Coordinates of C-alpha atoms and ligand atoms in Angstrom, one line a residue:
M1 CA -10.3 -5.6 -34.4
N2 CA -12.9 -7.5 -32.7
R3 CA -16.5 -6.5 -33.6
P4 CA -19.7 -8.4 -33.0
T5 CA -19.8 -11.7 -34.9
A6 CA -22.2 -14.5 -34.9
A7 CA -19.5 -17.1 -35.1
E8 CA -19.9 -18.6 -31.7
P9 CA -23.4 -19.7 -30.8
S10 CA -24.8 -17.8 -27.9
A11 CA -26.2 -19.7 -24.9
H12 CA -28.9 -17.1 -24.6
L13 CA -32.5 -18.3 -25.3
D14 CA -33.5 -14.7 -24.6
Q15 CA -31.8 -12.4 -27.0
F16 CA -33.2 -9.0 -25.8
A17 CA -29.9 -7.6 -24.6
R18 CA -27.9 -8.8 -27.6
Q19 CA -30.5 -7.3 -29.9
H20 CA -30.1 -3.9 -28.2
L21 CA -26.3 -3.7 -28.5
P22 CA -25.2 -0.6 -30.5
P23 CA -24.8 -1.1 -34.3
A24 CA -21.4 -2.6 -35.2
D25 CA -20.0 0.7 -36.7
Q26 CA -20.5 2.5 -33.3
W27 CA -18.5 0.0 -31.3
P28 CA -15.1 0.9 -29.8
D29 CA -12.1 -1.1 -31.0
L30 CA -11.5 -4.1 -28.7
V31 CA -7.8 -5.1 -28.4
F32 CA -6.5 -8.3 -26.8
D33 CA -2.8 -7.8 -27.2
L34 CA -1.6 -9.7 -24.1
P35 CA -1.1 -13.5 -23.9
E36 CA -3.4 -13.6 -20.8
L37 CA -6.3 -12.0 -22.8
Q38 CA -6.5 -14.8 -25.3
Y39 CA -9.8 -16.3 -24.0
P40 CA -11.4 -19.4 -25.4
A41 CA -14.6 -18.9 -27.5
R42 CA -16.7 -20.4 -24.7
L43 CA -16.3 -19.6 -21.1
N44 CA -18.3 -18.9 -18.0
C45 CA -16.6 -16.3 -15.8
V46 CA -17.8 -17.9 -12.5
A47 CA -16.7 -21.3 -13.5
E48 CA -13.3 -19.7 -14.1
I49 CA -12.9 -17.8 -10.9
L50 CA -14.8 -20.0 -8.4
D51 CA -15.5 -23.5 -9.7
K52 CA -11.9 -24.0 -10.9
A53 CA -10.5 -22.9 -7.6
V54 CA -12.6 -25.5 -5.8
A55 CA -11.8 -28.2 -8.4
A56 CA -8.1 -27.4 -8.0
G57 CA -8.2 -28.2 -4.3
G58 CA -8.7 -24.7 -3.0
G59 CA -12.2 -25.4 -1.5
A60 CA -11.0 -24.9 2.1
R61 CA -9.5 -21.5 1.5
L62 CA -11.3 -18.4 2.9
A63 CA -13.3 -16.6 0.2
L64 CA -15.7 -14.1 1.8
R65 CA -16.1 -12.7 5.2
G66 CA -18.8 -10.5 6.6
D67 CA -20.5 -9.7 9.8
G68 CA -20.5 -13.1 11.5
I69 CA -19.8 -14.9 8.2
N70 CA -16.7 -16.7 7.1
W71 CA -17.2 -18.7 3.8
S72 CA -14.6 -20.9 2.3
Y73 CA -14.4 -21.2 -1.5
A74 CA -16.4 -24.5 -1.2
Q75 CA -19.1 -22.8 1.0
L76 CA -19.3 -19.9 -1.4
Q77 CA -19.7 -22.3 -4.3
Q78 CA -22.5 -24.1 -2.5
Q79 CA -24.4 -20.8 -1.8
V80 CA -23.9 -19.8 -5.4
D81 CA -25.2 -23.1 -6.7
R82 CA -28.2 -23.1 -4.4
I83 CA -29.1 -19.7 -5.9
V84 CA -28.5 -21.0 -9.4
N85 CA -30.9 -23.8 -8.7
V86 CA -33.5 -21.3 -7.4
L87 CA -33.1 -19.2 -10.5
R88 CA -33.5 -22.1 -12.9
G89 CA -36.1 -24.0 -10.9
P90 CA -38.8 -22.2 -9.0
M91 CA -38.0 -18.9 -10.7
G92 CA -38.1 -20.5 -14.1
L93 CA -35.5 -18.1 -15.7
V94 CA -33.6 -19.0 -18.9
P95 CA -30.2 -17.8 -20.1
G96 CA -30.3 -14.2 -21.3
N97 CA -33.0 -13.1 -18.9
R98 CA -32.2 -10.0 -16.8
V99 CA -32.2 -10.1 -13.0
L100 CA -32.1 -6.9 -11.0
L101 CA -30.0 -7.2 -7.8
R102 CA -30.3 -4.8 -4.9
G103 CA -28.5 -5.1 -1.6
A104 CA -25.7 -3.5 0.5
N105 CA -22.3 -5.2 0.4
H106 CA -22.8 -8.6 2.0
P107 CA -21.6 -12.2 1.2
V108 CA -25.2 -13.2 0.2
M109 CA -25.4 -10.2 -2.3
A110 CA -22.1 -11.3 -3.7
A111 CA -23.3 -14.9 -4.0
A112 CA -26.4 -13.7 -5.8
V113 CA -24.4 -11.8 -8.4
L114 CA -22.2 -14.7 -9.0
A115 CA -25.2 -17.1 -9.3
V116 CA -26.8 -14.9 -12.0
L117 CA -23.6 -14.9 -14.0
K118 CA -23.1 -18.6 -13.5
A119 CA -26.6 -19.4 -14.7
G120 CA -26.0 -17.5 -17.9
L121 CA -28.4 -14.8 -16.9
I122 CA -27.7 -11.0 -17.0
A123 CA -27.1 -9.2 -13.8
V124 CA -28.5 -5.7 -13.4
P125 CA -27.0 -4.5 -10.1
T126 CA -28.4 -1.4 -8.5
M127 CA -27.0 1.0 -5.8
P128 CA -28.6 0.7 -2.4
L129 CA -29.4 4.5 -2.3
L130 CA -31.6 4.4 -5.5
R131 CA -35.2 5.2 -5.1
A132 CA -38.3 3.6 -6.7
R133 CA -38.4 6.1 -9.5
E134 CA -34.8 5.4 -10.6
L135 CA -35.2 1.6 -10.1
G136 CA -38.3 1.8 -12.3
V137 CA -36.4 3.4 -15.1
I138 CA -33.6 0.8 -14.8
M139 CA -36.2 -2.1 -14.8
Q140 CA -37.9 -0.6 -17.8
K141 CA -34.7 0.0 -19.8
S142 CA -33.3 -3.4 -19.2
Q143 CA -36.6 -5.2 -19.3
V144 CA -35.9 -7.0 -16.1
Q145 CA -37.8 -10.3 -15.5
A146 CA -36.8 -11.0 -11.9
V147 CA -35.6 -9.2 -8.8
L148 CA -33.4 -10.4 -5.9
C149 CA -33.4 -7.8 -3.2
A150 CA -32.2 -7.6 0.4
H151 CA -35.1 -7.6 2.7
A152 CA -33.9 -4.5 4.4
L153 CA -34.1 -2.6 1.1
R154 CA -37.5 -3.9 0.0
E155 CA -39.5 -0.7 0.4
E156 CA -38.2 1.1 -2.7
I157 CA -38.7 -2.1 -4.8
E158 CA -42.2 -2.5 -3.6
A159 CA -43.0 1.1 -4.6
V160 CA -42.1 0.4 -8.2
P161 CA -45.3 0.0 -10.3
N162 CA -45.2 -2.9 -12.8
R163 CA -42.2 -4.5 -11.1
P164 CA -41.6 -8.2 -12.0
E165 CA -43.9 -10.7 -10.3
R166 CA -40.7 -12.8 -9.7
T167 CA -39.3 -10.9 -6.8
L168 CA -37.5 -12.6 -4.0
W169 CA -36.1 -11.2 -0.8
F170 CA -32.8 -12.4 0.8
N171 CA -31.3 -12.0 4.3
V172 CA -34.8 -12.0 5.8
P173 CA -34.5 -11.4 9.5
A174 CA -36.0 -14.1 11.8
D175 CA -38.9 -11.8 13.0
A176 CA -40.0 -11.2 9.4
Q177 CA -39.9 -14.8 8.3
A178 CA -43.3 -15.7 9.7
G179 CA -45.0 -13.0 7.8
L180 CA -43.4 -13.9 4.4
A181 CA -44.6 -16.7 2.1
P182 CA -41.7 -19.2 1.7
E183 CA -41.9 -18.8 -2.1
R184 CA -41.0 -15.1 -1.7
S185 CA -37.9 -15.8 0.4
L186 CA -34.7 -16.6 -1.4
D187 CA -33.3 -17.9 1.9
A188 CA -36.1 -20.4 2.3
L189 CA -36.0 -21.5 -1.4
M190 CA -32.2 -21.9 -1.2
A191 CA -32.5 -24.2 1.8
V192 CA -34.4 -26.8 -0.1
Q193 CA -32.3 -26.7 -3.3
P194 CA -29.3 -29.0 -4.0
A195 CA -25.9 -27.3 -3.3
S196 CA -24.4 -28.0 -6.7
A197 CA -25.2 -26.8 -10.2
A198 CA -23.4 -26.8 -13.5
A199 CA -22.3 -23.5 -15.0
C200 CA -24.2 -22.4 -18.1
D201 CA -22.0 -23.1 -21.2
T202 CA -21.9 -19.4 -22.3
A203 CA -20.0 -17.9 -25.2
A204 CA -17.2 -15.6 -24.2
D205 CA -19.1 -12.7 -25.7
D206 CA -22.5 -13.6 -24.1
I207 CA -23.7 -10.6 -22.2
C208 CA -23.6 -11.1 -18.4
L209 CA -23.9 -7.6 -16.9
I210 CA -25.7 -4.4 -17.5
S211 CA -24.2 -1.8 -15.2
F212 CA -26.0 1.5 -15.0
T213 CA -23.9 4.7 -14.8
S214 CA -24.1 6.7 -11.7
G215 CA -24.7 9.6 -14.1
T216 CA -25.6 12.9 -12.5
T217 CA -28.0 14.1 -15.2
G218 CA -30.5 12.6 -17.5
V219 CA -31.7 9.0 -17.9
P220 CA -29.1 6.5 -16.6
K221 CA -27.2 4.6 -19.3
G222 CA -26.9 0.9 -19.2
T223 CA -23.4 -0.3 -20.1
I224 CA -23.2 -3.9 -21.5
H225 CA -20.4 -6.3 -20.5
F226 CA -19.6 -9.8 -21.6
Q227 CA -18.5 -12.9 -19.8
R228 CA -15.0 -12.5 -21.0
D229 CA -14.9 -8.8 -19.9
V230 CA -15.2 -10.0 -16.3
L231 CA -12.0 -12.0 -16.7
A232 CA -10.3 -9.3 -18.7
I233 CA -10.5 -6.7 -15.9
C234 CA -9.1 -9.3 -13.5
D235 CA -6.2 -10.0 -15.8
C236 CA -5.2 -6.3 -16.3
F237 CA -5.2 -4.0 -13.3
P238 CA -4.9 -6.5 -10.4
R239 CA -2.4 -8.7 -12.2
H240 CA -0.1 -6.0 -13.6
I241 CA -0.5 -3.0 -11.2
L242 CA -1.9 -4.1 -7.9
K243 CA -0.1 -7.5 -8.0
S244 CA -2.4 -9.1 -5.6
G245 CA -2.1 -12.7 -4.6
A246 CA -3.7 -15.5 -2.7
A247 CA -2.6 -14.3 0.7
D248 CA -4.4 -10.9 0.3
L249 CA -7.5 -9.9 2.1
F250 CA -9.5 -7.1 0.3
I251 CA -11.6 -4.6 2.0
G252 CA -13.3 -1.3 1.1
T253 CA -16.4 0.8 0.5
P254 CA -17.5 0.8 -3.1
P255 CA -20.9 -1.0 -3.5
L256 CA -20.9 -4.3 -5.4
A257 CA -23.4 -2.5 -7.7
F258 CA -20.6 -0.1 -8.7
T259 CA -18.1 -1.9 -11.0
F260 CA -15.2 -0.4 -8.9
G261 CA -16.6 -2.5 -6.0
L262 CA -17.6 -5.5 -8.0
G263 CA -14.1 -5.8 -9.3
G264 CA -12.1 -4.7 -6.2
L265 CA -14.2 -6.5 -3.6
L266 CA -15.3 -9.7 -5.4
L267 CA -13.9 -10.6 -8.8
F268 CA -10.2 -9.6 -8.2
P269 CA -9.9 -11.5 -4.9
L270 CA -11.6 -14.7 -6.3
R271 CA -9.4 -14.6 -9.5
V272 CA -6.3 -15.1 -7.4
G273 CA -7.6 -17.3 -4.6
A274 CA -7.7 -14.5 -2.1
A275 CA -10.5 -13.3 0.2
A276 CA -12.6 -10.2 0.7
V277 CA -14.4 -8.7 3.7
L278 CA -17.9 -7.3 2.7
L279 CA -19.3 -4.9 5.2
E280 CA -22.3 -2.4 4.9
K281 CA -22.5 1.2 5.8
L282 CA -18.8 1.8 6.4
T283 CA -17.6 5.3 7.6
P284 CA -14.0 6.4 7.5
E285 CA -13.7 5.4 11.1
T286 CA -15.4 2.0 10.9
L287 CA -13.4 1.2 7.8
L288 CA -10.2 1.8 9.8
Q289 CA -11.5 -0.4 12.6
A290 CA -12.3 -3.1 10.2
I291 CA -8.9 -3.0 8.6
E292 CA -7.4 -3.6 12.0
K293 CA -10.0 -6.2 13.1
Y294 CA -9.7 -8.4 10.0
S295 CA -6.0 -7.6 9.2
A296 CA -6.9 -6.5 5.7
T297 CA -4.0 -6.1 3.2
I298 CA -5.6 -4.2 0.3
C299 CA -8.1 -1.3 0.6
F300 CA -10.3 0.1 -2.1
T301 CA -12.1 3.4 -1.6
A302 CA -12.5 7.0 -2.9
P303 CA -10.2 10.0 -2.3
T304 CA -12.6 11.7 0.1
F305 CA -12.5 8.6 2.3
Y306 CA -8.8 8.4 2.4
R307 CA -8.6 12.1 3.3
Q308 CA -10.8 11.5 6.3
M309 CA -9.1 8.3 7.2
A310 CA -5.7 9.9 7.2
A311 CA -6.8 12.2 10.0
L312 CA -7.8 9.2 12.2
A313 CA -5.3 6.6 11.1
G314 CA -3.0 7.2 14.1
K315 CA -5.6 5.6 16.5
Y316 CA -5.5 2.2 14.7
D317 CA -3.0 -0.6 14.1
L318 CA -2.9 -0.7 10.3
S319 CA 0.3 -2.7 10.0
S320 CA -1.5 -5.4 8.0
L321 CA -2.4 -3.0 5.2
K322 CA 0.0 -3.3 2.2
K323 CA -1.7 -1.5 -0.6
S324 CA -4.4 1.1 -1.1
V325 CA -6.3 1.9 -4.3
S326 CA -8.1 5.2 -4.9
A327 CA -10.6 5.7 -7.7
G328 CA -13.9 7.3 -8.6
E329 CA -12.5 10.8 -8.8
A330 CA -9.3 12.6 -9.0
L331 CA -6.8 12.1 -6.1
P332 CA -5.6 15.4 -4.8
V333 CA -1.8 15.5 -4.2
A334 CA -2.6 16.8 -0.7
T335 CA -4.7 13.7 0.0
R336 CA -2.0 11.4 -1.4
E337 CA 0.5 13.0 0.9
A338 CA -1.7 13.0 4.0
W339 CA -2.4 9.3 3.5
Q340 CA 1.2 8.5 3.0
Q341 CA 2.3 10.4 6.0
A342 CA -0.3 8.6 8.2
T343 CA 0.3 5.1 6.9
G344 CA 3.5 5.0 5.0
L345 CA 1.6 3.7 2.0
R346 CA 2.0 5.1 -1.5
M347 CA -1.5 5.3 -3.0
I348 CA -2.3 3.5 -6.1
D349 CA -4.5 6.0 -8.0
G350 CA -6.4 4.6 -11.0
I351 CA -9.1 6.0 -13.3
G352 CA -11.8 3.6 -14.3
A353 CA -15.3 4.0 -15.8
T354 CA -18.5 2.0 -15.8
E355 CA -18.3 2.0 -19.6
M356 CA -14.8 0.4 -19.5
L357 CA -15.8 -1.8 -16.5
H358 CA -12.7 -1.0 -14.5
I359 CA -9.4 0.8 -14.2
F360 CA -7.4 1.6 -17.4
I361 CA -4.8 4.2 -16.3
S362 CA -2.9 3.7 -13.1
A363 CA 0.5 3.3 -11.5
A364 CA 2.0 1.7 -8.4
G365 CA 5.3 1.6 -6.5
D366 CA 8.2 3.4 -8.1
D367 CA 6.1 4.2 -11.2
I368 CA 3.9 6.6 -9.2
H369 CA 4.2 10.2 -10.2
P370 CA 2.3 12.4 -7.8
G371 CA -0.2 14.6 -9.6
A372 CA -0.5 12.1 -12.5
T373 CA -3.0 9.3 -12.6
G374 CA -0.3 7.1 -14.2
K375 CA 0.1 5.4 -17.5
P376 CA -2.2 3.2 -19.6
I377 CA -2.1 -0.2 -17.8
P378 CA -1.0 -3.3 -19.7
G379 CA -3.9 -4.3 -22.0
Y380 CA -5.0 -0.7 -22.6
R381 CA -3.8 2.2 -24.6
A382 CA -4.6 5.9 -24.3
C383 CA -4.1 9.2 -26.0
V384 CA -5.3 12.8 -25.8
L385 CA -7.5 14.1 -28.6
D386 CA -8.3 17.7 -29.7
N387 CA -11.8 18.8 -30.5
Q388 CA -11.5 17.6 -34.1
G389 CA -10.4 14.1 -32.9
A390 CA -6.7 14.4 -33.8
P391 CA -4.2 13.3 -31.2
V392 CA -2.2 16.1 -29.5
G393 CA 1.3 15.8 -28.1
P394 CA 2.6 16.3 -24.6
G395 CA 1.6 19.4 -22.6
I396 CA -1.7 20.0 -24.3
V397 CA -5.0 19.5 -22.5
G398 CA -7.6 17.6 -24.6
R399 CA -10.1 14.7 -24.5
L400 CA -8.9 11.5 -22.9
A401 CA -9.4 8.5 -25.4
V402 CA -8.8 4.9 -24.4
K403 CA -9.2 1.4 -25.8
G404 CA -8.5 -2.1 -24.6
P405 CA -10.2 -5.5 -24.1
T406 CA -13.3 -3.8 -22.6
G407 CA -15.2 -0.8 -24.0
C408 CA -18.4 1.1 -24.2
R409 CA -21.6 -0.6 -25.5
Y410 CA -24.6 1.2 -24.2
L411 CA -27.9 -0.7 -24.1
D412 CA -30.1 0.9 -26.8
D413 CA -28.8 4.5 -26.3
P414 CA -28.1 7.3 -28.8
R415 CA -25.4 8.6 -26.5
Q416 CA -23.2 5.7 -27.8
R417 CA -22.2 8.2 -30.5
D418 CA -20.9 10.6 -27.9
Y419 CA -18.7 8.1 -26.1
V420 CA -17.1 6.3 -29.1
L421 CA -15.1 8.2 -31.8
N422 CA -13.1 6.3 -34.4
G423 CA -12.9 3.2 -32.2
W424 CA -11.7 5.2 -29.2
N425 CA -13.7 5.5 -25.9
L426 CA -14.0 9.1 -24.9
T427 CA -14.5 9.1 -21.1
G428 CA -15.5 12.8 -20.9
D429 CA -12.3 13.7 -19.0
A430 CA -9.9 16.5 -19.9
Y431 CA -6.4 15.1 -19.6
E432 CA -2.8 16.1 -20.4
M433 CA 0.1 13.8 -21.2
D434 CA 3.7 14.5 -20.5
A435 CA 6.8 13.6 -22.5
D436 CA 7.3 10.4 -20.4
G437 CA 3.7 9.2 -21.2
Y438 CA 2.2 10.0 -17.8
F439 CA -1.5 11.1 -17.9
F440 CA -2.6 14.1 -15.8
Y441 CA -6.3 14.6 -15.0
R442 CA -7.4 18.2 -15.3
S443 CA -11.2 18.1 -15.0
R444 CA -14.3 16.7 -16.6
T445 CA -14.5 18.2 -20.1
D446 CA -17.7 19.9 -19.3
D447 CA -16.5 21.2 -15.9
M448 CA -13.6 23.3 -17.2
I449 CA -14.1 26.8 -15.8
I450 CA -13.6 29.5 -18.4
S451 CA -13.0 32.9 -16.8
A452 CA -12.0 36.0 -18.8
G453 CA -10.7 33.7 -21.5
Y454 CA -8.6 31.6 -19.2
N455 CA -9.3 27.8 -18.9
I456 CA -9.2 26.9 -15.2
A457 CA -9.5 23.3 -13.9
G458 CA -11.4 23.2 -10.6
P459 CA -9.4 20.3 -9.2
E460 CA -6.2 22.2 -9.4
V461 CA -7.6 25.0 -7.2
E462 CA -9.0 22.3 -4.9
D463 CA -5.7 20.7 -4.5
V464 CA -4.2 24.0 -3.3
L465 CA -7.0 24.7 -0.9
L466 CA -6.7 21.2 0.6
R467 CA -3.2 22.1 1.7
H468 CA -4.5 24.9 4.0
A469 CA -4.6 23.9 7.6
A470 CA -8.2 25.0 8.0
V471 CA -9.7 23.1 5.0
A472 CA -11.3 19.7 5.5
E473 CA -12.9 19.4 2.1
C474 CA -13.6 21.7 -0.9
G475 CA -15.2 21.8 -4.3
V476 CA -14.4 24.5 -6.9
V477 CA -16.8 25.3 -9.7
G478 CA -17.5 28.1 -12.3
K479 CA -20.1 30.6 -11.3
P480 CA -21.8 32.6 -14.1
D481 CA -20.5 36.2 -14.1
E482 CA -21.5 39.0 -16.4
E483 CA -18.1 40.5 -16.8
R484 CA -15.8 37.4 -16.9
G485 CA -18.3 34.8 -18.2
Q486 CA -17.5 32.7 -15.2
I487 CA -15.6 33.2 -11.9
V488 CA -13.9 30.6 -9.8
E489 CA -16.1 29.8 -6.8
A490 CA -14.8 27.6 -3.9
H491 CA -17.2 25.7 -1.6
V492 CA -15.2 25.0 1.5
V493 CA -15.9 22.8 4.6
L494 CA -13.7 23.9 7.4
K495 CA -12.0 21.6 9.9
P496 CA -13.4 21.6 13.5
G497 CA -12.1 24.6 15.4
F498 CA -12.0 27.0 12.5
E499 CA -14.6 29.8 12.0
A500 CA -16.2 30.8 8.7
S501 CA -15.6 34.5 8.2
A502 CA -14.6 37.2 5.7
E503 CA -11.0 37.0 7.2
M504 CA -10.9 33.3 6.6
A505 CA -12.1 33.7 3.0
A506 CA -9.4 36.4 2.4
Q507 CA -6.8 34.1 4.0
L508 CA -7.7 31.2 1.7
Q509 CA -7.7 33.5 -1.4
D510 CA -4.2 34.8 -0.6
F511 CA -3.1 31.2 0.0
V512 CA -4.2 30.2 -3.5
K513 CA -2.6 33.3 -5.1
E514 CA 0.7 32.5 -3.5
Q515 CA 0.8 28.9 -4.9
I516 CA -0.6 29.1 -8.4
A517 CA -1.2 31.7 -11.1
P518 CA -3.3 34.4 -9.4
Y519 CA -6.0 34.4 -12.1
K520 CA -7.0 31.0 -10.8
Y521 CA -7.8 32.2 -7.3
P522 CA -11.4 31.8 -6.1
R523 CA -13.1 35.2 -6.3
S524 CA -16.0 33.8 -4.4
I525 CA -15.8 31.6 -1.4
R526 CA -18.7 29.9 0.3
F527 CA -18.6 27.9 3.5
L528 CA -20.6 24.7 3.9
S529 CA -21.0 22.1 6.5
S530 CA -20.6 19.2 4.0
L531 CA -20.3 18.7 0.3
P532 CA -22.9 17.0 -1.8
R533 CA -21.5 13.6 -2.9
T534 CA -22.8 10.5 -4.7
E535 CA -22.9 7.0 -3.2
T536 CA -19.7 6.4 -5.1
G537 CA -17.8 9.3 -3.5
K538 CA -18.1 11.7 -6.4
L539 CA -18.5 15.4 -5.8
Q540 CA -21.8 16.6 -7.3
R541 CA -20.5 19.8 -8.9
F542 CA -23.8 20.5 -10.6
K543 CA -25.3 20.9 -7.1
L544 CA -22.6 23.4 -6.1
R545 CA -23.3 25.4 -9.3
S546 CA -27.0 25.6 -8.6
T547 CA -26.8 26.8 -5.0
Ligands
3UK601 C1 -13.9 9.9 -12.9 C2 -11.5 9.7 -12.0 C3 -9.7 11.2 -12.0 C4 -13.6 10.2 -14.3 C5 -14.9 3.7 -11.7 C6 -12.8 2.7 -11.0 O1 -15.5 5.9 -11.3 C7 -15.7 4.9 -11.9 O2 -16.7 4.9 -12.9 P1 -17.9 5.9 -13.1 O3 -18.6 5.5 -14.4 O4 -17.1 7.3 -13.4 C8 -16.1 7.5 -14.4 C9 -15.5 8.8 -14.2 O5 -15.0 9.1 -12.9 N1 -12.7 9.2 -12.3 C10 -12.7 7.9 -11.8 N2 -11.5 7.6 -11.3 C11 -10.7 8.7 -11.4 N3 -11.0 10.9 -12.3 N4 -8.9 10.2 -11.4 C12 -9.4 9.0 -11.1 N5 -8.6 8.1 -10.5 O6 -14.3 11.4 -14.6 C13 -14.2 9.0 -15.1 O7 -14.5 9.3 -16.4 O8 -18.7 6.2 -11.9 C14 -13.6 3.8 -11.2 C15 -13.3 1.4 -11.4 C16 -14.5 1.3 -11.9 C17 -15.4 2.4 -12.1 N6 -16.6 2.2 -12.6

């Protein structure tokens, strides 16, 4: 199996990230058992997905769209190359240096990420909602030497003490340009740079990305990914499950700073000569509008978005949409059904993780089995392990374990030992397999509710509640209880027109008891006006537990 070797010379003059990889015996196994995963020893992922497309005559094809922007592959390449020249020239960066990126989804943000990879630097993308304190921790951990930040998001960067001197703003609005020194503006520096640049001759295992987990607790973990990993994710899920092609137009919500969005809204489209629409601050309603306006064919977002979009879909012409991908958290069957009813589309559910870079279990078309996430996708394998680390058979809930061409390598973090066991990546999810090899999500391993000796998975109860006509959204957690250890507590957001009341609570409790084993019913029900969620659409269960 592939462990770190020094066989192929690194292009990195700055070896910081490589020196902070986990020790070789804590790496997961890396498996490359498909013909398309046999990468050469040297490659630059942006040369592969962008430069080759232009060289092959595809320069005039549409690559990225945004508000008022339509870039062909050739135009995107020119933008990328101007930024590469800024990074190498006035910024004075050398391969292996870390560049923090901050911006909402926008073609210039996408070009900046691609430029960092093309120049052999290491991208450290950050979510738009992060605050100075969190940005400071990320800068410190990854020893960032430079920052490229959207002008609109500059405040939180400016509030970080000891931030790198080399900080440039992009998308500077006309009225702010006068007050900004030209050497601080990426836009101004790009304008005077040549529009072509050679890709850095990187080794396939040169580090190109440190993606921080959207972890809910503790210090964020930096997950390290290589140049070849970027290609590997393009050659697994999109190629074998999504089956996207050059005629597709991708759209969706996940930030480019979240690997779900980086893959789905930038890397996957470019790998096949397709295009993507990058828009900021989408809501369920404006995403539907945009699908209609741009005639998008493939949508990427989280289950909660699909649930809200299903209710509004009738107002829009969504006939262009051919495929929809849901990830980030479990897809309730009720949401799958509502979406299918509204659009006729069978949702492609897929579980991915920042540590694995992208999706590793999924299913599409006739392989879809409602309630199951799917099967390990080509390139990956998976099993369910018990607490001792031994594989369990069908029908038993245990710890999900996966391996494939990508895997967990935390930047200088003792938690590496918790994620990798005997070469398997442990995602922290409780899963069950059936006799046909389908994988069923139950809960996060540390979210399993234990009540009077019974194991109860919150998402199963949520799935039932979501079928009730009055329920818009819900989150089910364990609440400490003297007698039972924990009791099942449901936090419910009602649809407009329904009143929170003791009768409503009793009605919901009875509804659950009728559909699943009565011991799983929520003994406590609380009504809220909204649920706490992360920027990536994940329910923040710890917040529900602490209220
Ligand atoms: C949960 C799911 C059930 C699961 C991600 C696609 O979500 C992504 O990465 P994160 O590091 O979180 C990973 C955890 O999220 N999860 C994600 N998808 C599903 N649970 N069904 C699903 N379909 O707990 C997992 O361990 O934020 C998703 C692509 C790239 C990503 N980084």
